[in-house]
Amino acid sequence: MKITGISHLFKWENLHNWWLTKYFFVPLYISSALRSLPGSSLPPPVLLCSSTPLLLLFFKRHALTYIYTALSRKVPNPGIHEFTAMGLLDTKMIDYFDSEQQQKVPKQEWMRERLGQDYWEKGTQSRKSKQQWFKVNLDILKERMNQTDNDVHVLQWMHGCEADLLSNGKLQFQRGIDQYSYNGDNFLYFDDAHSVWVAAATAAEPTKRKWDEVHVLKEYTKGYLEKECLDWLGKFMDYGKQQLKHANVHIFATPGRQKTTLRLNCMATGFYPPDIILRLLRDGMILGEDDGIMTTGIRPNEDDTYQLRDSIEILSTDQGQYTCHVIHAATNVDIKKYWGKRRTTYINDMTYINGHRVIGLLVVVALCITVILVKRRQSSESNPYLILIYFTVFH
């Protein structure tokens, strides 16, 4: 059996993190494909993936995205359903629906707690309606392209919005996303800036012409992307604030490649969201790749938080003063941890402080105890979308 246009979507070897492969192969594929079109006006993606496992975002941009994937018929592959739909808040799945369970369900505890049963019941009916809409349009596209039922064909839709979080706490709309892919190829997308549909394939031109004539559809799409989607993004961000997790920062040494070296590690773990800045410094100077810095890139933990580690190979005789500096803007964390030959006292598993400071601290403690005893003696002596429009078929 041949699955047209889908096999390569499930085998993206250049995506190092399993969570990217599991949750982001569809939106990354569609958005990157559309941006490759000649004359495309779409801005650069927010999520940056490359052949290196580095993923650092230095701005407060947030996104609410919904992704739908429909197959023309069932396939025997486990875990691949005839129809799936999921909602994503930034990098986190917040709801899910598939053709097997036939129910929209929350994927975050705060979604379950903050949204009532009525929300999930209406969401389930909406997903079921969209499932039927996809079946109708898959049949239309197969007929238009003279395709048979021998192959499995794939229709995908992604829509949502992106916004920047300003210093005053308000969201500023940046762009709307409403785009379709067919058999792994870009098909059709909505140009939000000009309120027109753009055919990315010849087979999409009849659909473009028809949809452009439906002014209420264009108005609704633009309104949803720029207003309703933004409102929901703000609500979900507010609901999910309890999910913000502070970074735990550690600097520590492990055995190096040689007997005369050490690997010094600067590590942040347990943080959410994944936007973070991590720096390793020597005597106040930031170290980079040219200095031998190695990075794991941001990776997921099992509890939906993230971790990042930078390391460098140094001589065991190195007398430099090293600093692990981590900034996690979402939780207002700005931490510095230190390591160096002058810092020989081992505290709290991974943090070092100056030996002479410990001695001074002990002296102060002793003085305090003495004062308390004297005072005691004196005292004792005194006493936390889209509404389905059935005329928007691909005819």
CSV table of C-alpha atoms in Angstrom, one decimal:
chain,number,residue,atom,x,y,z
A,1,MET,CA,0.0,0.0,0.0
A,2,LYS,CA,1.3,3.5,-0.9
A,3,ILE,CA,0.6,6.4,1.4
A,4,THR,CA,1.1,9.4,-0.9
A,5,GLY,CA,2.9,12.4,0.5
A,6,ILE,CA,3.0,11.2,4.1
A,7,SER,CA,5.9,8.8,4.4
A,8,HIS,CA,8.5,11.5,4.6
A,9,LEU,CA,6.5,13.5,7.2
A,10,PHE,CA,6.9,10.7,9.7
A,11,LYS,CA,10.6,10.2,9.2
A,12,TRP,CA,12.2,13.6,9.8
A,13,GLU,CA,15.6,12.5,11.0
A,14,ASN,CA,16.9,16.0,11.3
A,15,LEU,CA,14.5,16.7,14.2
A,16,HIS,CA,16.5,15.6,17.2
A,17,ASN,CA,13.8,15.9,19.9
A,18,TRP,CA,11.1,13.3,19.9
A,19,TRP,CA,8.5,16.0,21.1
A,20,LEU,CA,9.2,18.0,17.9
A,21,THR,CA,8.7,14.9,15.8
A,22,LYS,CA,5.5,14.0,17.6
A,23,TYR,CA,3.9,17.4,17.8
A,24,PHE,CA,5.4,19.7,15.3
A,25,PHE,CA,6.1,17.9,12.0
A,26,VAL,CA,2.9,19.2,10.6
A,27,PRO,CA,3.1,22.9,11.4
A,28,LEU,CA,6.9,23.1,10.7
A,29,TYR,CA,6.5,21.3,7.4
A,30,ILE,CA,3.5,23.4,6.2
A,31,SER,CA,5.0,26.8,7.3
A,32,SER,CA,8.5,26.0,5.9
A,33,ALA,CA,6.9,24.9,2.6
A,34,LEU,CA,4.8,28.1,2.2
A,35,ARG,CA,7.8,30.3,3.0
A,36,SER,CA,9.7,28.6,0.2
A,37,LEU,CA,7.2,29.7,-2.4
A,38,PRO,CA,8.5,32.4,-4.8
A,39,GLY,CA,7.3,35.8,-3.6
A,40,SER,CA,6.1,34.5,-0.3
A,41,SER,CA,5.4,37.3,2.2
A,42,LEU,CA,5.3,35.1,5.3
A,43,PRO,CA,7.7,36.2,8.0
A,44,PRO,CA,10.4,33.9,9.5
A,45,PRO,CA,9.1,31.2,11.8
A,46,VAL,CA,9.2,31.7,15.5
A,47,LEU,CA,10.4,28.1,16.1
A,48,LEU,CA,13.9,27.7,14.8
A,49,CYS,CA,15.1,24.1,14.0
A,50,SER,CA,18.2,23.2,12.1
A,51,SER,CA,20.7,20.4,11.8
A,52,THR,CA,22.1,21.4,15.2
A,53,PRO,CA,20.2,20.7,18.3
A,54,LEU,CA,20.2,24.4,19.5
A,55,LEU,CA,16.9,26.0,20.2
A,56,LEU,CA,17.0,29.4,21.9
A,57,LEU,CA,14.3,32.0,21.7
A,58,PHE,CA,15.3,35.5,22.9
A,59,PHE,CA,11.9,37.2,22.6
A,60,LYS,CA,8.5,36.9,24.3
A,61,ARG,CA,6.5,35.7,21.2
A,62,HIS,CA,3.6,33.4,21.9
A,63,ALA,CA,1.3,31.3,19.6
A,64,LEU,CA,-2.0,29.5,19.7
A,65,THR,CA,-2.2,26.9,16.9
A,66,TYR,CA,-4.7,24.3,15.8
A,67,ILE,CA,-3.6,21.4,13.5
A,68,TYR,CA,-5.9,19.0,11.7
A,69,THR,CA,-4.7,16.0,9.7
A,70,ALA,CA,-7.1,13.8,7.7
A,71,LEU,CA,-6.3,10.6,5.7
A,72,SER,CA,-8.5,9.5,2.8
A,73,ARG,CA,-8.9,6.1,4.5
A,74,LYS,CA,-7.6,4.1,7.5
A,75,VAL,CA,-4.1,2.7,7.6
A,76,PRO,CA,-2.8,-0.2,9.6
A,77,ASN,CA,0.0,1.7,11.2
A,78,PRO,CA,-0.4,2.0,15.0
A,79,GLY,CA,-0.9,5.5,16.3
A,80,ILE,CA,-1.8,7.0,12.9
A,81,HIS,CA,-5.5,7.8,12.9
A,82,GLU,CA,-7.8,8.6,10.0
A,83,PHE,CA,-8.4,12.1,11.5
A,84,THR,CA,-6.6,13.9,14.3
A,85,ALA,CA,-6.9,17.5,15.7
A,86,MET,CA,-4.8,19.1,18.3
A,87,GLY,CA,-4.4,22.5,19.9
A,88,LEU,CA,-1.0,23.9,20.8
A,89,LEU,CA,-0.1,26.8,23.2
A,90,ASP,CA,3.5,27.7,22.2
A,91,THR,CA,5.2,24.3,22.4
A,92,LYS,CA,2.6,22.5,24.7
A,93,MET,CA,-0.3,20.5,23.5
A,94,ILE,CA,-3.5,21.7,25.3
A,95,ASP,CA,-6.2,19.6,23.7
A,96,TYR,CA,-6.6,16.5,21.4
A,97,PHE,CA,-9.1,14.7,19.3
A,98,ASP,CA,-8.9,11.7,17.0
A,99,SER,CA,-11.3,9.5,15.0
A,100,GLU,CA,-10.9,6.6,17.3
A,101,GLN,CA,-11.8,8.2,20.7
A,102,GLN,CA,-14.2,10.7,19.1
A,103,GLN,CA,-13.9,13.1,22.0
A,104,LYS,CA,-12.0,16.4,22.5
A,105,VAL,CA,-10.0,16.1,25.7
A,106,PRO,CA,-7.7,18.4,27.7
A,107,LYS,CA,-4.0,17.6,27.7
A,108,GLN,CA,-3.1,20.0,30.5
A,109,GLU,CA,-4.5,19.9,34.0
A,110,TRP,CA,-5.2,23.6,34.0
A,111,MET,CA,-7.3,23.2,30.9
A,112,ARG,CA,-9.4,20.6,32.7
A,113,GLU,CA,-9.7,22.8,35.8
A,114,ARG,CA,-10.5,26.1,34.1
A,115,LEU,CA,-12.9,25.0,31.3
A,116,GLY,CA,-16.2,23.5,32.1
A,117,GLN,CA,-18.0,20.5,30.6
A,118,ASP,CA,-19.9,22.6,28.1
A,119,TYR,CA,-16.6,23.8,26.5
A,120,TRP,CA,-15.5,20.2,25.9
A,121,GLU,CA,-18.9,19.0,24.7
A,122,LYS,CA,-19.1,21.9,22.1
A,123,GLY,CA,-15.5,21.2,21.2
A,124,THR,CA,-16.2,17.5,20.5
A,125,GLN,CA,-19.1,18.4,18.2
A,126,SER,CA,-17.0,20.9,16.4
A,127,ARG,CA,-14.2,18.3,15.8
A,128,LYS,CA,-16.8,15.8,14.6
A,129,SER,CA,-18.1,18.3,12.1
A,130,LYS,CA,-14.7,19.1,10.8
A,131,GLN,CA,-13.9,15.4,10.4
A,132,GLN,CA,-16.9,15.2,8.0
A,133,TRP,CA,-15.8,18.4,6.3
A,134,PHE,CA,-12.4,16.9,5.6
A,135,LYS,CA,-13.9,13.7,4.2
A,136,VAL,CA,-15.9,15.7,1.7
A,137,ASN,CA,-13.0,17.8,0.6
A,138,LEU,CA,-10.6,14.8,0.3
A,139,ASP,CA,-13.1,13.3,-2.2
A,140,ILE,CA,-13.3,16.6,-4.1
A,141,LEU,CA,-9.5,16.9,-4.4
A,142,LYS,CA,-9.1,13.2,-5.4
A,143,GLU,CA,-11.7,13.7,-8.2
A,144,ARG,CA,-10.1,17.0,-9.3
A,145,MET,CA,-6.7,15.4,-9.6
A,146,ASN,CA,-7.9,12.1,-11.1
A,147,GLN,CA,-6.6,10.1,-8.2
A,148,THR,CA,-7.8,6.7,-7.1
A,149,ASP,CA,-8.5,5.1,-3.8
A,150,ASN,CA,-5.6,2.8,-4.1
A,151,ASP,CA,-3.4,5.4,-2.5
A,152,VAL,CA,-3.9,7.1,0.9
A,153,HIS,CA,-4.1,10.8,0.5
A,154,VAL,CA,-3.5,13.4,3.2
A,155,LEU,CA,-5.2,16.8,3.8
A,156,GLN,CA,-3.8,19.0,6.5
A,157,TRP,CA,-4.9,22.4,7.9
A,158,MET,CA,-3.2,24.6,10.4
A,159,HIS,CA,-4.6,27.9,11.7
A,160,GLY,CA,-3.9,30.2,14.6
A,161,CYS,CA,-2.2,33.4,15.6
A,162,GLU,CA,1.1,34.7,16.9
A,163,ALA,CA,1.5,37.7,19.3
A,164,ASP,CA,4.2,39.4,21.2
A,165,LEU,CA,3.8,39.9,25.0
A,166,LEU,CA,4.6,43.5,25.8
A,167,SER,CA,6.1,44.9,28.9
A,168,ASN,CA,2.7,46.1,30.1
A,169,GLY,CA,1.4,42.5,30.0
A,170,LYS,CA,-0.8,43.0,26.8
A,171,LEU,CA,-0.5,40.9,23.7
A,172,GLN,CA,0.3,42.6,20.4
A,173,PHE,CA,-0.9,40.7,17.3
A,174,GLN,CA,1.9,39.8,14.8
A,175,ARG,CA,0.3,37.5,12.3
A,176,GLY,CA,-2.5,35.0,11.6
A,177,ILE,CA,-2.0,31.6,10.1
A,178,ASP,CA,-4.5,29.7,8.0
A,179,GLN,CA,-3.0,27.3,5.5
A,180,TYR,CA,-3.6,23.9,3.9
A,181,SER,CA,-1.4,21.2,2.6
A,182,TYR,CA,-2.3,18.2,0.4
A,183,ASN,CA,-0.2,15.1,0.2
A,184,GLY,CA,2.7,16.9,1.8
A,185,ASP,CA,2.7,19.8,-0.7
A,186,ASN,CA,1.6,23.3,0.1
A,187,PHE,CA,-1.9,23.9,-1.3
A,188,LEU,CA,-3.7,27.1,-0.2
A,189,TYR,CA,-3.2,29.8,2.5
A,190,PHE,CA,-4.9,33.0,3.6
A,191,ASP,CA,-2.9,36.2,3.2
A,192,ASP,CA,-4.1,38.0,6.3
A,193,ALA,CA,-2.5,41.3,5.5
A,194,HIS,CA,-4.4,41.6,2.1
A,195,SER,CA,-7.5,39.5,3.0
A,196,VAL,CA,-7.1,37.2,0.0
A,197,TRP,CA,-6.6,33.4,-0.5
A,198,VAL,CA,-3.4,32.4,-2.2
A,199,ALA,CA,-3.2,29.3,-4.4
A,200,ALA,CA,0.1,27.5,-3.8
A,201,ALA,CA,-0.7,24.9,-6.4
A,202,THR,CA,-2.6,24.8,-9.7
A,203,ALA,CA,-5.2,22.5,-8.3
A,204,ALA,CA,-6.0,25.1,-5.6
A,205,GLU,CA,-6.9,27.9,-8.1
A,206,PRO,CA,-10.6,26.9,-8.4
A,207,THR,CA,-10.9,26.9,-4.6
A,208,LYS,CA,-9.1,30.3,-4.3
A,209,ARG,CA,-11.5,31.9,-6.8
A,210,LYS,CA,-14.5,30.6,-5.1
A,211,TRP,CA,-13.4,31.5,-1.5
A,212,ASP,CA,-12.3,35.0,-2.6
A,213,GLU,CA,-15.9,35.6,-3.7
A,214,VAL,CA,-17.3,34.7,-0.3
A,215,HIS,CA,-16.7,38.0,1.5
A,216,VAL,CA,-18.2,36.8,4.8
A,217,LEU,CA,-15.7,33.9,4.9
A,218,LYS,CA,-12.7,36.3,4.4
A,219,GLU,CA,-14.1,38.7,7.0
A,220,TYR,CA,-14.7,35.9,9.5
A,221,THR,CA,-11.3,34.4,8.9
A,222,LYS,CA,-9.5,37.7,9.4
A,223,GLY,CA,-11.6,38.5,12.4
A,224,TYR,CA,-10.9,35.1,14.0
A,225,LEU,CA,-7.2,35.3,13.4
A,226,GLU,CA,-6.7,38.9,14.6
A,227,LYS,CA,-9.3,39.0,17.4
A,228,GLU,CA,-10.9,35.8,18.6
A,229,CYS,CA,-7.7,33.7,18.4
A,230,LEU,CA,-5.8,36.5,20.2
A,231,ASP,CA,-8.5,36.5,23.0
A,232,TRP,CA,-8.2,32.8,23.4
A,233,LEU,CA,-4.4,33.0,23.4
A,234,GLY,CA,-4.5,35.5,26.2
A,235,LYS,CA,-7.0,33.4,28.2
A,236,PHE,CA,-4.9,30.2,27.8
A,237,MET,CA,-1.7,32.0,28.8
A,238,ASP,CA,-3.5,33.3,31.9
A,239,TYR,CA,-4.9,29.9,32.7
A,240,GLY,CA,-1.5,28.3,32.3
A,241,LYS,CA,0.4,30.7,34.5
A,242,GLN,CA,0.4,28.1,37.2
A,243,GLN,CA,2.4,25.9,34.8
A,244,LEU,CA,5.4,28.4,34.9
A,245,LYS,CA,8.4,26.6,36.4
A,246,HIS,CA,11.5,28.2,37.7
A,247,ALA,CA,14.9,27.0,36.5
A,248,ASN,CA,17.1,25.1,38.8
A,249,VAL,CA,20.7,26.1,38.0
A,250,HIS,CA,23.8,24.1,38.7
A,251,ILE,CA,27.5,24.4,37.8
A,252,PHE,CA,29.6,21.3,38.3
A,253,ALA,CA,32.6,19.4,37.0
A,254,THR,CA,32.7,15.8,35.6
A,255,PRO,CA,35.8,13.8,34.4
A,256,GLY,CA,37.3,15.1,31.1
A,257,ARG,CA,38.6,13.2,28.1
A,258,GLN,CA,42.0,13.1,29.6
A,259,LYS,CA,43.4,12.7,33.1
A,260,THR,CA,44.6,16.3,33.1
A,261,THR,CA,41.2,17.8,32.1
A,262,LEU,CA,37.7,18.3,33.5
A,263,ARG,CA,34.4,19.0,31.8
A,264,LEU,CA,32.8,22.0,33.4
A,265,ASN,CA,29.0,22.0,33.1
A,266,CYS,CA,26.5,24.9,33.3
A,267,MET,CA,23.0,23.4,33.6
A,268,ALA,CA,19.5,24.8,33.9
A,269,THR,CA,16.6,22.3,34.4
A,270,GLY,CA,13.0,22.1,35.4
A,271,PHE,CA,11.9,25.3,33.6
A,272,TYR,CA,8.9,26.2,31.6
A,273,PRO,CA,8.3,27.8,29.1
A,274,PRO,CA,11.4,26.8,27.1
A,275,ASP,CA,12.6,30.4,26.3
A,276,ILE,CA,15.8,30.8,28.2
A,277,ILE,CA,19.3,32.4,28.1
A,278,LEU,CA,22.2,30.4,29.5
A,279,ARG,CA,25.8,31.6,29.5
A,280,LEU,CA,29.1,30.2,30.7
A,281,LEU,CA,31.7,32.8,31.6
A,282,ARG,CA,35.4,32.7,32.5
A,283,ASP,CA,36.7,35.6,34.6
A,284,GLY,CA,33.6,37.7,33.5
A,285,MET,CA,34.1,36.9,29.7
A,286,ILE,CA,31.3,35.1,27.9
A,287,LEU,CA,32.5,31.8,26.3
A,288,GLY,CA,31.3,30.7,22.9
A,289,GLU,CA,31.8,27.9,20.3
A,290,ASP,CA,35.2,29.3,19.4
A,291,ASP,CA,36.3,28.8,23.0
A,292,GLY,CA,35.1,25.1,22.9
A,293,ILE,CA,31.6,25.5,24.3
A,294,MET,CA,29.4,22.4,23.7
A,295,THR,CA,25.6,22.5,24.1
A,296,THR,CA,22.9,19.9,24.4
A,297,GLY,CA,20.2,22.3,23.2
A,298,ILE,CA,16.9,22.6,25.0
A,299,ARG,CA,15.5,19.2,25.7
A,300,PRO,CA,12.3,18.0,27.3
A,301,ASN,CA,12.0,16.5,30.7
A,302,GLU,CA,9.4,13.8,31.6
A,303,ASP,CA,7.3,16.3,33.6
A,304,ASP,CA,6.7,18.8,30.7
A,305,THR,CA,9.6,21.1,31.8
A,306,TYR,CA,12.8,21.6,29.9
A,307,GLN,CA,16.6,21.4,30.4
A,308,LEU,CA,19.7,23.0,28.8
A,309,ARG,CA,23.3,22.3,29.4
A,310,ASP,CA,26.5,24.0,28.1
A,311,SER,CA,29.9,22.5,28.9
A,312,ILE,CA,33.6,23.1,28.2
A,313,GLU,CA,36.7,21.1,28.6
A,314,ILE,CA,39.3,22.7,30.9
A,315,LEU,CA,42.6,21.8,32.5
A,316,SER,CA,42.3,20.5,36.0
A,317,THR,CA,44.8,23.1,36.9
A,318,ASP,CA,42.8,26.0,35.5
A,319,GLN,CA,42.8,28.9,38.0
A,320,GLY,CA,40.0,30.8,36.3
A,321,GLN,CA,36.8,32.0,37.9
A,322,TYR,CA,33.8,30.4,36.1
A,323,THR,CA,30.2,31.7,36.2
A,324,CYS,CA,27.0,29.9,35.1
A,325,HIS,CA,24.5,32.7,34.3
A,326,VAL,CA,20.8,31.8,33.5
A,327,ILE,CA,18.0,34.2,32.6
A,328,HIS,CA,14.4,32.9,32.4
A,329,ALA,CA,12.3,36.0,31.7
A,330,ALA,CA,9.0,34.2,32.1
A,331,THR,CA,9.6,33.5,35.8
A,332,ASN,CA,11.8,36.6,36.4
A,333,VAL,CA,14.8,34.3,37.2
A,334,ASP,CA,18.3,35.8,36.9
A,335,ILE,CA,20.7,33.4,38.6
A,336,LYS,CA,24.5,33.2,38.7
A,337,LYS,CA,26.4,30.2,40.1
A,338,TYR,CA,30.1,30.1,40.5
A,339,TRP,CA,33.0,27.5,40.2
A,340,GLY,CA,36.7,27.9,40.6
A,341,LYS,CA,39.8,26.7,42.5
A,342,ARG,CA,39.2,29.2,45.2
A,343,ARG,CA,35.8,27.8,45.8
A,344,THR,CA,36.4,24.6,47.5
A,345,THR,CA,33.5,24.1,49.9
A,346,TYR,CA,30.8,21.9,48.6
A,347,ILE,CA,27.3,23.1,49.3
A,348,ASN,CA,23.8,21.8,48.3
A,349,ASP,CA,25.1,19.1,46.0
A,350,MET,CA,26.3,21.4,43.2
A,351,THR,CA,27.1,24.9,44.5
A,352,TYR,CA,30.5,26.1,45.7
A,353,ILE,CA,31.3,29.2,47.8
A,354,ASN,CA,34.6,30.6,49.1
A,355,GLY,CA,36.2,28.8,51.9
A,356,HIS,CA,37.1,31.9,53.9
A,357,ARG,CA,33.4,32.9,53.8
A,358,VAL,CA,32.5,29.7,55.5
A,359,ILE,CA,35.0,30.4,58.3
A,360,GLY,CA,33.5,33.9,58.6
A,361,LEU,CA,30.0,32.5,58.7
A,362,LEU,CA,30.9,30.1,61.5
A,363,VAL,CA,32.4,32.9,63.5
A,364,VAL,CA,29.2,34.9,63.1
A,365,VAL,CA,27.1,31.9,64.1
A,366,ALA,CA,29.2,31.4,67.2
A,367,LEU,CA,28.8,35.1,68.1
A,368,CYS,CA,25.0,34.9,67.6
A,369,ILE,CA,24.8,31.8,69.8
A,370,THR,CA,26.8,33.6,72.5
A,371,VAL,CA,24.5,36.6,72.3
A,372,ILE,CA,21.3,34.5,72.5
A,373,LEU,CA,22.6,32.6,75.5
A,374,VAL,CA,23.5,35.9,77.3
A,375,LYS,CA,20.0,37.4,76.4
A,376,ARG,CA,18.3,34.3,77.6
A,377,ARG,CA,20.2,34.5,80.9
A,378,GLN,CA,19.3,38.2,81.3
A,379,SER,CA,15.6,37.4,80.4
A,380,SER,CA,15.4,34.7,83.0
A,381,GLU,CA,16.9,36.9,85.7
A,382,SER,CA,14.4,39.8,85.0
A,383,ASN,CA,11.3,37.5,83.6
A,384,PRO,CA,-1.4,30.1,40.2
A,385,TYR,CA,-12.3,28.0,15.4
A,386,LEU,CA,-13.3,28.3,13.2
A,387,ILE,CA,-17.1,27.8,13.0
A,388,LEU,CA,-17.6,25.2,10.3
A,389,ILE,CA,-19.0,26.9,7.1
A,390,TYR,CA,-20.1,24.1,4.8
A,391,PHE,CA,-20.0,26.3,1.7
A,392,THR,CA,-16.2,26.4,2.1
A,393,VAL,CA,-15.7,23.1,0.3
A,394,PHE,CA,-12.9,22.8,-2.3
A,395,HIS,CA,-15.3,22.8,-5.3
